[in-house]
Amino acid sequence: MGHPMLNAGAMYCIHIRIVPAYARLDNDRISATVTRYLIQEPRMNHVGTEAMPRPAPSPSHATHMTVASDGSIVVPPEVARRFGLVPGAAARIDIAPDGNTLSLRRPISSLAQVYVELTNGCNIDCRTCMRNVWSLQTGFMDDETFERLRVQIAEMPVTPTVFFGGFGEPMHHPKTTEYIRAMREIGAEVDLITNGTLLSEQRVDELIDAGLRRIWVSLDGARPESYSDVRLGASLPLVLRNLERLRHRKRLLSRTKPELGVAFVAMDRNIGDLPEVVRIGLDLGAEHFSVSNVLPHNQELNGQTLYDNEMARWNPRRADIDLARIDLNDPRVAEAIRGVLSAGSRTRGSVDLGFSPAGNRCPFVDKGSVSVRWDGSVSACLALLHTHTYYVGEHARTSHEHSFGSVTDQTLTEIWNSPEYVDFRRRLEEFSFSPCTTCRSCERIEENRDDCTNSGHPACGGCLWAQGFIRCP
């Protein structure tokens, strides 16, 4: 997206990852929200000084593969190592609709990211949190479990990224910064997601000193009243002061990390705040944005979702639009794009402007990730860490937790390479599950223990992450 404050002739790029076209972008109100961001005028930032543009992150590294005389493809060693393209690895190739582009997926054998849930507890209450519908005891990862995990990660041939996050607040754990430092000592890049309320000056300095690569902060409103309407017990001015402190301390210490990311959970009640949230993030130096739908764990939130029409579609006609470089700040262009986004509401099809992949595709498999609960239990994804209930249309669906083992009994590598887990990742890549989110016609929609194709537990056809409705950084 373009921004009206960027200088002519300079190159800028802010990455905004939006839940895919399945986020009901053909809805007039949502497309108007996207358009409104494109045509906003320059403004003062939230602390009263003019917001200045920043240089863009470096563009993605481009490289080349060669075809050997025997027809095999030779991949540069650094790329092969990074993406787990070792001898014998099988990587899926997707062909783009234009017929000219090949997309090479990460092999399911490649472990690239470890989500670590330090605690399932939190210091605030949020309307959107599934912790509201469970009665689990609050737990914290202990030193022994953490050290076992750290040693196991250190012994891997390629060190994965460690992401501290789950269904609790990582900064609520008393040893978060100590654990970040320990992971950095074995060469792991470390990211973290937080509600931002606990970022005191001391803790900000500790995070910077520990070597945190990226910090994601949840901002679900741009005004104090809209923010506190979602994040009960939290204060938007406090969080913004904390983020301003982070930016100030990085400048003072001549540090570029941790990078700042902003995570926004979109609902009917707050979608209009999205343009302002993006501007606030830009003012604070954010380089990454992630926009997800809400996971509706009760009827109230089920009425707040923004994807009802898309969920009901069976194989809709889709049109891909290849958009040339164009001045998105021109009101005429922005208004035209709004009309394009709205076109689907007047037809039985929809348009795709290049948003993230959606539908029958597990984002956790795409990332090469695994999730470790606070007690050491290992699941394939965040959604399977804890048993919880959410709504698929009008149906309440219970997602039962599923563990492939525990780092207290086996190494993470042993669990990752176990036949059961490898087979599950293969089924996820092929996505051989019933289409529960669109069908919703039998009682098996009510839980993930099985489906009408006898997939067994866990059956992922009703997973909102796999259908592109929910996204995690």
Short mmCIF file of C-alpha atoms in Angstrom, two decimals:
data_model
loop_
_atom_site.label_atom_id
_atom_site.label_comp_id
_atom_site.label_asym_id
_atom_site.label_seq_id
_atom_site.Cartn_x
_atom_site.Cartn_y
_atom_site.Cartn_z
CA MET A 1 0.00 0.00 0.00
CA GLY A 2 1.21 3.51 -0.72
CA HIS A 3 1.38 6.18 1.94
CA PRO A 4 0.83 9.91 1.26
CA MET A 5 3.78 10.99 3.44
CA LEU A 6 6.42 9.18 1.40
CA ASN A 7 8.85 11.33 -0.56
CA ALA A 8 8.75 11.25 -4.34
CA GLY A 9 11.69 9.44 -5.88
CA ALA A 10 12.47 7.37 -2.78
CA MET A 11 11.74 3.68 -2.35
CA TYR A 12 9.62 2.57 0.59
CA CYS A 13 7.91 -0.66 1.45
CA ILE A 14 5.74 -1.53 4.44
CA HIS A 15 4.62 -5.15 4.63
CA ILE A 16 0.95 -5.57 5.49
CA ARG A 17 -0.28 -9.14 5.55
CA ILE A 18 -4.06 -9.27 5.35
CA VAL A 19 -6.20 -12.33 5.82
CA PRO A 20 -6.83 -13.53 2.25
CA ALA A 21 -9.61 -12.69 -0.17
CA TYR A 22 -11.76 -14.90 2.02
CA ALA A 23 -11.99 -11.94 4.43
CA ARG A 24 -15.07 -10.65 2.59
CA LEU A 25 -13.23 -7.86 0.80
CA ASP A 26 -16.17 -7.64 -1.58
CA ASN A 27 -18.14 -6.14 1.28
CA ASP A 28 -18.64 -2.43 0.52
CA ARG A 29 -17.82 -1.31 4.07
CA ILE A 30 -14.56 -3.26 4.22
CA SER A 31 -13.42 -2.17 0.76
CA ALA A 32 -14.21 1.40 1.79
CA THR A 33 -11.96 0.95 4.83
CA VAL A 34 -9.10 -0.26 2.62
CA THR A 35 -9.71 2.64 0.22
CA ARG A 36 -9.87 5.21 3.00
CA TYR A 37 -6.36 4.27 4.08
CA LEU A 38 -5.05 4.78 0.55
CA ILE A 39 -6.31 8.34 0.19
CA GLN A 40 -5.70 9.81 3.66
CA GLU A 41 -3.83 13.08 3.81
CA PRO A 42 -0.54 13.58 5.70
CA ARG A 43 -1.05 14.08 9.45
CA MET A 44 0.77 14.63 12.69
CA ASN A 45 1.69 11.54 14.61
CA HIS A 46 0.19 10.54 17.95
CA VAL A 47 2.83 12.37 19.98
CA GLY A 48 2.37 15.63 18.10
CA THR A 49 5.34 15.69 15.74
CA GLU A 50 5.22 15.22 12.01
CA ALA A 51 5.52 11.57 11.08
CA MET A 52 8.57 10.97 8.91
CA PRO A 53 8.98 8.16 6.39
CA ARG A 54 11.57 5.48 6.97
CA PRO A 55 13.73 3.61 4.51
CA ALA A 56 12.18 0.35 3.45
CA PRO A 57 13.44 -3.02 4.57
CA SER A 58 15.75 -4.60 2.04
CA PRO A 59 13.87 -6.30 -0.79
CA SER A 60 13.59 -10.07 -0.76
CA HIS A 61 16.80 -11.75 -1.86
CA ALA A 62 16.59 -13.16 -5.36
CA THR A 63 18.65 -16.10 -6.53
CA HIS A 64 18.74 -18.60 -9.37
CA MET A 65 18.48 -22.35 -9.70
CA THR A 66 20.16 -24.18 -12.56
CA VAL A 67 19.16 -27.28 -14.48
CA ALA A 68 21.99 -29.81 -14.66
CA SER A 69 22.74 -31.93 -17.74
CA ASP A 70 20.89 -34.89 -16.20
CA GLY A 71 17.76 -32.76 -15.76
CA SER A 72 18.11 -32.31 -12.00
CA ILE A 73 17.69 -28.86 -10.48
CA VAL A 74 20.63 -27.38 -8.58
CA VAL A 75 19.72 -25.05 -5.73
CA PRO A 76 22.26 -22.64 -4.18
CA PRO A 77 23.59 -24.21 -0.95
CA GLU A 78 22.48 -21.35 1.31
CA VAL A 79 18.91 -21.57 -0.05
CA ALA A 80 18.85 -25.35 0.24
CA ARG A 81 20.01 -25.15 3.84
CA ARG A 82 17.55 -22.42 4.80
CA PHE A 83 14.54 -24.21 3.33
CA GLY A 84 15.44 -27.78 4.23
CA LEU A 85 16.07 -28.89 0.63
CA VAL A 86 18.31 -31.77 1.60
CA PRO A 87 18.83 -34.93 -0.49
CA GLY A 88 15.67 -37.01 -0.44
CA ALA A 89 13.38 -34.16 0.64
CA ALA A 90 10.13 -33.85 -1.30
CA ALA A 91 8.90 -30.31 -1.98
CA ARG A 92 5.53 -29.50 -3.50
CA ILE A 93 5.42 -27.26 -6.59
CA ASP A 94 2.37 -25.07 -7.23
CA ILE A 95 1.69 -23.59 -10.65
CA ALA A 96 0.22 -20.08 -10.62
CA PRO A 97 -3.03 -19.41 -12.52
CA ASP A 98 -1.12 -17.39 -15.13
CA GLY A 99 0.82 -20.54 -16.05
CA ASN A 100 4.14 -18.68 -15.89
CA THR A 101 5.10 -18.94 -12.24
CA LEU A 102 6.15 -21.91 -10.15
CA SER A 103 5.91 -21.75 -6.37
CA LEU A 104 8.12 -24.14 -4.43
CA ARG A 105 6.80 -24.95 -0.96
CA ARG A 106 8.99 -25.78 1.99
CA PRO A 107 9.35 -29.58 2.37
CA ILE A 108 7.25 -30.97 5.21
CA SER A 109 10.48 -32.43 6.61
CA SER A 110 11.88 -28.93 7.22
CA LEU A 111 11.46 -27.58 10.77
CA ALA A 112 11.88 -23.80 10.55
CA GLN A 113 9.96 -22.29 13.47
CA VAL A 114 9.10 -23.32 17.01
CA TYR A 115 6.19 -21.62 18.74
CA VAL A 116 6.84 -21.71 22.48
CA GLU A 117 3.96 -21.00 24.85
CA LEU A 118 5.69 -19.78 28.00
CA THR A 119 2.36 -19.49 29.83
CA ASN A 120 -1.35 -19.80 29.17
CA GLY A 121 -2.00 -17.01 31.65
CA CYS A 122 -2.40 -13.31 30.95
CA ASN A 123 -2.46 -10.01 32.83
CA ILE A 124 -5.60 -8.68 31.05
CA ASP A 125 -8.93 -9.98 29.74
CA CYS A 126 -9.83 -9.66 26.07
CA ARG A 127 -13.21 -10.25 24.50
CA THR A 128 -11.51 -12.07 21.64
CA CYS A 129 -9.48 -14.56 23.71
CA MET A 130 -10.47 -18.22 23.83
CA ARG A 131 -9.32 -18.28 27.46
CA ASN A 132 -12.81 -16.91 28.18
CA VAL A 133 -14.38 -20.27 27.33
CA TRP A 134 -12.10 -22.70 29.10
CA SER A 135 -11.48 -23.58 32.72
CA LEU A 136 -7.87 -24.72 32.45
CA GLN A 137 -5.42 -24.11 35.25
CA THR A 138 -2.88 -21.39 34.57
CA GLY A 139 0.58 -22.81 33.97
CA PHE A 140 4.09 -21.46 33.40
CA MET A 141 6.96 -23.20 31.63
CA ASP A 142 9.56 -24.17 34.24
CA ASP A 143 13.34 -23.98 33.90
CA GLU A 144 13.77 -27.72 33.43
CA THR A 145 11.31 -27.93 30.53
CA PHE A 146 12.77 -24.82 28.91
CA GLU A 147 16.34 -26.06 29.22
CA ARG A 148 15.42 -29.40 27.69
CA LEU A 149 13.83 -27.59 24.76
CA ARG A 150 16.77 -25.21 24.38
CA VAL A 151 19.29 -28.06 24.27
CA GLN A 152 17.17 -29.97 21.77
CA ILE A 153 16.96 -26.93 19.47
CA ALA A 154 20.71 -26.34 19.82
CA GLU A 155 21.39 -29.87 18.56
CA MET A 156 19.41 -29.41 15.33
CA PRO A 157 21.48 -29.14 12.13
CA VAL A 158 19.66 -25.93 11.17
CA THR A 159 18.54 -23.71 14.05
CA PRO A 160 14.85 -22.78 13.72
CA THR A 161 13.36 -19.44 14.69
CA VAL A 162 11.80 -19.40 18.16
CA PHE A 163 8.51 -17.54 18.54
CA PHE A 164 7.32 -16.88 22.08
CA GLY A 165 3.54 -16.89 21.83
CA GLY A 166 0.49 -19.05 22.35
CA PHE A 167 -2.70 -18.44 24.29
CA GLY A 168 -1.13 -16.46 27.09
CA GLU A 169 0.95 -13.30 27.46
CA PRO A 170 4.69 -14.12 27.13
CA MET A 171 5.69 -11.03 29.12
CA HIS A 172 3.56 -12.39 31.99
CA HIS A 173 6.22 -15.07 32.51
CA PRO A 174 8.88 -13.91 35.02
CA LYS A 175 11.83 -15.22 32.95
CA THR A 176 10.91 -14.18 29.42
CA THR A 177 13.96 -12.01 28.76
CA GLU A 178 16.25 -14.60 30.36
CA TYR A 179 14.82 -17.25 28.04
CA ILE A 180 15.22 -14.98 25.00
CA ARG A 181 18.87 -14.46 25.85
CA ALA A 182 19.38 -18.22 26.30
CA MET A 183 17.89 -18.95 22.88
CA ARG A 184 20.03 -16.27 21.26
CA GLU A 185 23.14 -17.88 22.78
CA ILE A 186 22.51 -21.01 20.68
CA GLY A 187 22.05 -18.93 17.54
CA ALA A 188 18.24 -18.90 17.34
CA GLU A 189 16.42 -15.81 16.09
CA VAL A 190 13.67 -14.97 18.58
CA ASP A 191 10.32 -13.25 18.00
CA LEU A 192 7.60 -12.47 20.53
CA ILE A 193 3.99 -11.29 20.55
CA THR A 194 2.60 -9.21 23.40
CA ASN A 195 -0.31 -7.00 24.37
CA GLY A 196 2.25 -4.27 25.10
CA THR A 197 1.03 -3.36 28.58
CA LEU A 198 4.09 -4.70 30.41
CA LEU A 199 6.79 -2.93 28.38
CA SER A 200 8.31 -0.82 31.14
CA GLU A 201 11.60 0.99 30.50
CA GLN A 202 13.52 -1.76 32.29
CA ARG A 203 11.86 -4.54 30.32
CA VAL A 204 12.28 -2.69 27.03
CA ASP A 205 16.02 -2.37 27.70
CA GLU A 206 16.17 -6.05 28.65
CA LEU A 207 14.46 -7.08 25.39
CA ILE A 208 16.83 -4.95 23.33
CA ASP A 209 19.88 -6.25 25.21
CA ALA A 210 18.69 -9.87 24.94
CA GLY A 211 18.72 -9.63 21.15
CA LEU A 212 15.02 -10.02 20.35
CA ARG A 213 14.59 -9.90 16.57
CA ARG A 214 10.95 -8.83 16.30
CA ILE A 215 8.20 -7.86 18.71
CA TRP A 216 4.57 -8.08 17.63
CA VAL A 217 2.10 -5.92 19.54
CA SER A 218 -1.65 -6.44 19.42
CA LEU A 219 -3.54 -3.23 18.59
CA ASP A 220 -7.24 -3.86 18.00
CA GLY A 221 -8.36 -0.23 18.13
CA ALA A 222 -7.08 3.24 17.28
CA ARG A 223 -9.12 5.12 19.90
CA PRO A 224 -8.99 4.53 23.67
CA GLU A 225 -12.67 3.61 23.77
CA SER A 226 -12.54 1.17 20.83
CA TYR A 227 -9.31 -0.38 22.13
CA SER A 228 -10.55 -0.89 25.68
CA ASP A 229 -13.82 -2.26 24.32
CA VAL A 230 -11.81 -5.27 23.12
CA ARG A 231 -8.82 -5.34 25.48
CA LEU A 232 -10.53 -5.22 28.86
CA GLY A 233 -8.25 -3.91 31.57
CA ALA A 234 -5.76 -2.40 29.13
CA SER A 235 -5.14 1.23 28.16
CA LEU A 236 -4.29 2.35 24.63
CA PRO A 237 -2.38 5.48 25.79
CA LEU A 238 -0.23 3.25 28.03
CA VAL A 239 0.56 0.84 25.19
CA LEU A 240 1.41 3.70 22.81
CA ARG A 241 3.71 5.27 25.41
CA ASN A 242 5.42 1.91 25.83
CA LEU A 243 5.94 1.58 22.08
CA GLU A 244 7.23 5.14 21.87
CA ARG A 245 9.64 4.20 24.66
CA LEU A 246 10.80 1.22 22.62
CA ARG A 247 11.47 3.41 19.60
CA HIS A 248 13.29 6.01 21.73
CA ARG A 249 15.50 3.46 23.48
CA LYS A 250 16.45 1.81 20.18
CA ARG A 251 17.52 5.16 18.80
CA LEU A 252 19.41 6.08 21.97
CA LEU A 253 21.25 2.74 21.97
CA SER A 254 21.80 2.82 18.19
CA ARG A 255 19.93 -0.47 17.73
CA THR A 256 17.69 -1.49 14.86
CA LYS A 257 16.11 -4.45 16.67
CA PRO A 258 13.69 -5.55 17.80
CA GLU A 259 11.67 -4.70 14.72
CA LEU A 260 8.08 -3.74 15.46
CA GLY A 261 5.06 -5.59 14.09
CA VAL A 262 1.41 -4.70 14.68
CA ALA A 263 -1.26 -7.41 14.88
CA PHE A 264 -4.90 -6.39 14.33
CA VAL A 265 -7.94 -8.65 14.88
CA ALA A 266 -10.70 -7.41 12.59
CA MET A 267 -14.36 -7.41 13.64
CA ASP A 268 -17.51 -5.56 12.75
CA ARG A 269 -16.99 -3.31 15.78
CA ASN A 270 -13.45 -2.20 14.93
CA ILE A 271 -12.84 -2.60 11.17
CA GLY A 272 -13.22 1.14 10.70
CA ASP A 273 -10.19 1.69 12.95
CA LEU A 274 -7.82 -0.27 10.71
CA PRO A 275 -6.53 2.69 8.64
CA GLU A 276 -5.75 4.65 11.80
CA VAL A 277 -4.07 1.62 13.42
CA VAL A 278 -1.80 1.34 10.37
CA ARG A 279 -0.92 5.03 10.59
CA ILE A 280 -0.19 4.78 14.31
CA GLY A 281 2.04 1.79 13.60
CA LEU A 282 3.90 3.68 10.89
CA ASP A 283 4.44 6.60 13.25
CA LEU A 284 5.98 4.21 15.77
CA GLY A 285 8.30 2.63 13.21
CA ALA A 286 6.38 -0.58 12.53
CA GLU A 287 7.66 -2.56 9.55
CA HIS A 288 5.17 -5.41 9.65
CA PHE A 289 1.39 -5.62 9.97
CA SER A 290 -0.78 -8.71 10.34
CA VAL A 291 -4.56 -8.47 9.98
CA SER A 292 -6.70 -11.43 11.01
CA ASN A 293 -10.37 -12.12 11.50
CA VAL A 294 -11.61 -12.84 15.00
CA LEU A 295 -11.90 -16.45 16.17
CA PRO A 296 -15.53 -16.48 17.37
CA HIS A 297 -15.64 -18.47 20.60
CA ASN A 298 -19.16 -17.32 21.54
CA GLN A 299 -22.35 -16.13 19.86
CA GLU A 300 -21.55 -12.47 20.42
CA LEU A 301 -18.27 -12.73 18.52
CA ASN A 302 -19.91 -14.92 15.90
CA GLY A 303 -22.05 -11.90 15.07
CA GLN A 304 -18.89 -9.80 14.66
CA THR A 305 -17.22 -11.86 11.92
CA LEU A 306 -16.45 -10.39 8.51
CA TYR A 307 -16.39 -13.53 6.36
CA ASP A 308 -19.94 -14.93 6.36
CA ASN A 309 -20.41 -14.77 2.58
CA GLU A 310 -17.04 -16.36 1.82
CA MET A 311 -17.60 -19.24 4.22
CA ALA A 312 -20.78 -20.21 2.39
CA ARG A 313 -19.20 -20.31 -1.07
CA TRP A 314 -18.63 -23.60 -2.86
CA ASN A 315 -15.81 -23.24 -5.39
CA PRO A 316 -16.67 -19.66 -6.39
CA ARG A 317 -15.52 -18.28 -9.71
CA ARG A 318 -12.37 -16.30 -9.04
CA ALA A 319 -10.71 -13.70 -11.22
CA ASP A 320 -7.05 -12.82 -10.72
CA ILE A 321 -6.12 -9.20 -11.34
CA ASP A 322 -2.49 -8.44 -12.16
CA LEU A 323 -2.14 -4.83 -11.04
CA ALA A 324 0.66 -2.74 -12.54
CA ARG A 325 2.53 -0.15 -10.51
CA ILE A 326 0.11 2.69 -10.08
CA ASP A 327 -0.31 5.74 -7.86
CA LEU A 328 -2.49 4.36 -5.09
CA ASN A 329 -2.53 7.78 -3.41
CA ASP A 330 -4.52 9.22 -6.29
CA PRO A 331 -8.16 9.38 -5.06
CA ARG A 332 -9.41 8.36 -8.50
CA VAL A 333 -7.28 5.20 -8.45
CA ALA A 334 -8.24 4.37 -4.88
CA GLU A 335 -11.92 4.78 -5.69
CA ALA A 336 -11.56 2.53 -8.73
CA ILE A 337 -9.91 -0.18 -6.63
CA ARG A 338 -12.75 0.10 -4.16
CA GLY A 339 -15.13 -0.59 -7.00
CA VAL A 340 -13.10 -3.65 -8.01
CA LEU A 341 -13.16 -5.01 -4.48
CA SER A 342 -16.91 -4.46 -4.33
CA ALA A 343 -17.57 -6.22 -7.62
CA GLY A 344 -17.91 -9.62 -6.01
CA SER A 345 -20.93 -8.49 -4.01
CA ARG A 346 -22.84 -8.06 -7.28
CA THR A 347 -21.79 -11.38 -8.86
CA ARG A 348 -21.37 -15.01 -7.89
CA GLY A 349 -17.61 -14.68 -8.23
CA SER A 350 -14.88 -12.73 -6.50
CA VAL A 351 -11.61 -11.04 -7.30
CA ASP A 352 -8.11 -11.70 -6.02
CA LEU A 353 -5.67 -8.81 -5.71
CA GLY A 354 -2.85 -11.01 -4.49
CA PHE A 355 -3.63 -11.47 -0.82
CA SER A 356 -2.14 -14.37 1.16
CA PRO A 357 -3.03 -17.93 0.10
CA ALA A 358 -6.42 -19.04 1.38
CA GLY A 359 -8.43 -22.19 1.56
CA ASN A 360 -7.34 -25.79 2.24
CA ARG A 361 -3.82 -24.78 3.15
CA CYS A 362 -2.34 -25.03 6.62
CA PRO A 363 -0.25 -21.92 7.41
CA PHE A 364 1.63 -23.81 10.11
CA VAL A 365 2.82 -26.44 7.63
CA ASP A 366 3.72 -23.67 5.17
CA LYS A 367 5.93 -22.09 7.84
CA GLY A 368 7.50 -25.41 8.80
CA SER A 369 6.40 -24.76 12.38
CA VAL A 370 5.66 -26.77 15.49
CA SER A 371 4.06 -25.62 18.76
CA VAL A 372 5.28 -26.43 22.27
CA ARG A 373 2.90 -25.87 25.19
CA TRP A 374 4.04 -24.49 28.54
CA ASP A 375 4.23 -28.04 29.99
CA GLY A 376 6.30 -29.39 27.08
CA SER A 377 3.48 -31.01 25.11
CA VAL A 378 4.07 -30.79 21.34
CA SER A 379 1.28 -30.02 18.86
CA ALA A 380 1.27 -29.41 15.12
CA CYS A 381 -0.15 -25.91 15.51
CA LEU A 382 -1.36 -23.33 18.00
CA ALA A 383 -4.98 -24.36 17.43
CA LEU A 384 -4.28 -27.88 18.76
CA LEU A 385 -2.45 -26.81 21.93
CA HIS A 386 -5.63 -26.54 24.01
CA THR A 387 -9.18 -27.84 23.73
CA HIS A 388 -11.52 -24.97 22.92
CA THR A 389 -14.83 -24.18 21.24
CA TYR A 390 -15.49 -21.75 18.39
CA TYR A 391 -18.22 -21.20 15.82
CA VAL A 392 -18.28 -22.31 12.19
CA GLY A 393 -21.30 -20.48 10.87
CA GLU A 394 -24.08 -21.22 13.36
CA HIS A 395 -22.45 -24.43 14.58
CA ALA A 396 -20.41 -24.58 17.78
CA ARG A 397 -17.33 -26.73 17.08
CA THR A 398 -15.04 -28.16 19.74
CA SER A 399 -11.42 -28.43 18.72
CA HIS A 400 -9.85 -31.08 20.92
CA GLU A 401 -6.17 -30.70 21.70
CA HIS A 402 -3.78 -33.15 20.09
CA SER A 403 -0.23 -33.92 21.16
CA PHE A 404 2.44 -35.85 19.27
CA GLY A 405 4.61 -36.17 22.36
CA SER A 406 6.43 -34.09 24.95
CA VAL A 407 9.91 -32.59 25.04
CA THR A 408 10.16 -33.91 28.60
CA ASP A 409 10.11 -37.50 27.26
CA GLN A 410 11.54 -37.24 23.73
CA THR A 411 13.59 -34.78 21.75
CA LEU A 412 11.75 -32.35 19.52
CA THR A 413 13.54 -33.86 16.52
CA GLU A 414 12.31 -37.35 17.43
CA ILE A 415 8.75 -36.08 17.73
CA TRP A 416 9.00 -34.12 14.47
CA ASN A 417 10.26 -37.18 12.58
CA SER A 418 7.84 -39.67 14.13
CA PRO A 419 5.79 -41.56 11.48
CA GLU A 420 2.49 -40.32 12.94
CA TYR A 421 3.53 -36.67 12.79
CA VAL A 422 5.10 -36.95 9.32
CA ASP A 423 1.93 -38.58 7.99
CA PHE A 424 -0.21 -35.84 9.53
CA ARG A 425 1.86 -33.09 7.90
CA ARG A 426 1.58 -34.90 4.58
CA ARG A 427 -2.20 -35.02 4.90
CA LEU A 428 -2.21 -31.33 5.78
CA GLU A 429 -0.16 -30.47 2.71
CA GLU A 430 -2.54 -32.46 0.50
CA PHE A 431 -5.46 -31.31 2.65
CA SER A 432 -7.42 -34.54 2.35
CA PHE A 433 -10.16 -33.55 4.80
CA SER A 434 -13.89 -33.01 4.42
CA PRO A 435 -14.93 -29.42 3.48
CA CYS A 436 -16.59 -28.80 6.84
CA THR A 437 -16.54 -25.00 6.74
CA THR A 438 -18.64 -24.86 3.56
CA CYS A 439 -20.71 -28.02 4.05
CA ARG A 440 -21.83 -27.86 7.69
CA SER A 441 -24.58 -30.40 7.01
CA CYS A 442 -23.85 -33.20 9.48
CA GLU A 443 -23.16 -33.61 13.17
CA ARG A 444 -19.43 -34.12 12.60
CA ILE A 445 -19.02 -30.37 12.26
CA GLU A 446 -19.40 -30.24 16.05
CA GLU A 447 -15.87 -31.44 16.82
CA ASN A 448 -12.54 -32.27 15.19
CA ARG A 449 -12.39 -35.94 16.21
CA ASP A 450 -13.37 -37.19 12.75
CA ASP A 451 -15.13 -36.20 9.53
CA CYS A 452 -17.19 -37.89 6.82
CA THR A 453 -14.05 -39.11 5.03
CA ASN A 454 -12.90 -40.86 8.23
CA SER A 455 -9.83 -38.68 8.61
CA GLY A 456 -9.59 -39.41 12.32
CA HIS A 457 -8.40 -37.03 15.01
CA PRO A 458 -7.51 -34.32 14.35
CA ALA A 459 -9.79 -33.64 11.38
CA CYS A 460 -8.91 -30.20 10.02
CA GLY A 461 -11.64 -29.49 7.46
CA GLY A 462 -13.33 -27.11 9.89
CA CYS A 463 -10.14 -25.26 10.88
CA LEU A 464 -10.49 -21.52 10.34
CA TRP A 465 -6.71 -21.13 10.08
CA ALA A 466 -6.54 -23.62 7.21
CA GLN A 467 -9.36 -21.83 5.39
CA GLY A 468 -7.59 -18.50 5.58
CA PHE A 469 -9.99 -16.79 7.97
CA ILE A 470 -7.59 -16.65 10.93
CA ARG A 471 -3.93 -15.69 10.79
CA CYS A 472 -1.10 -15.57 13.34
CA PRO A 473 2.16 -13.62 12.88
#
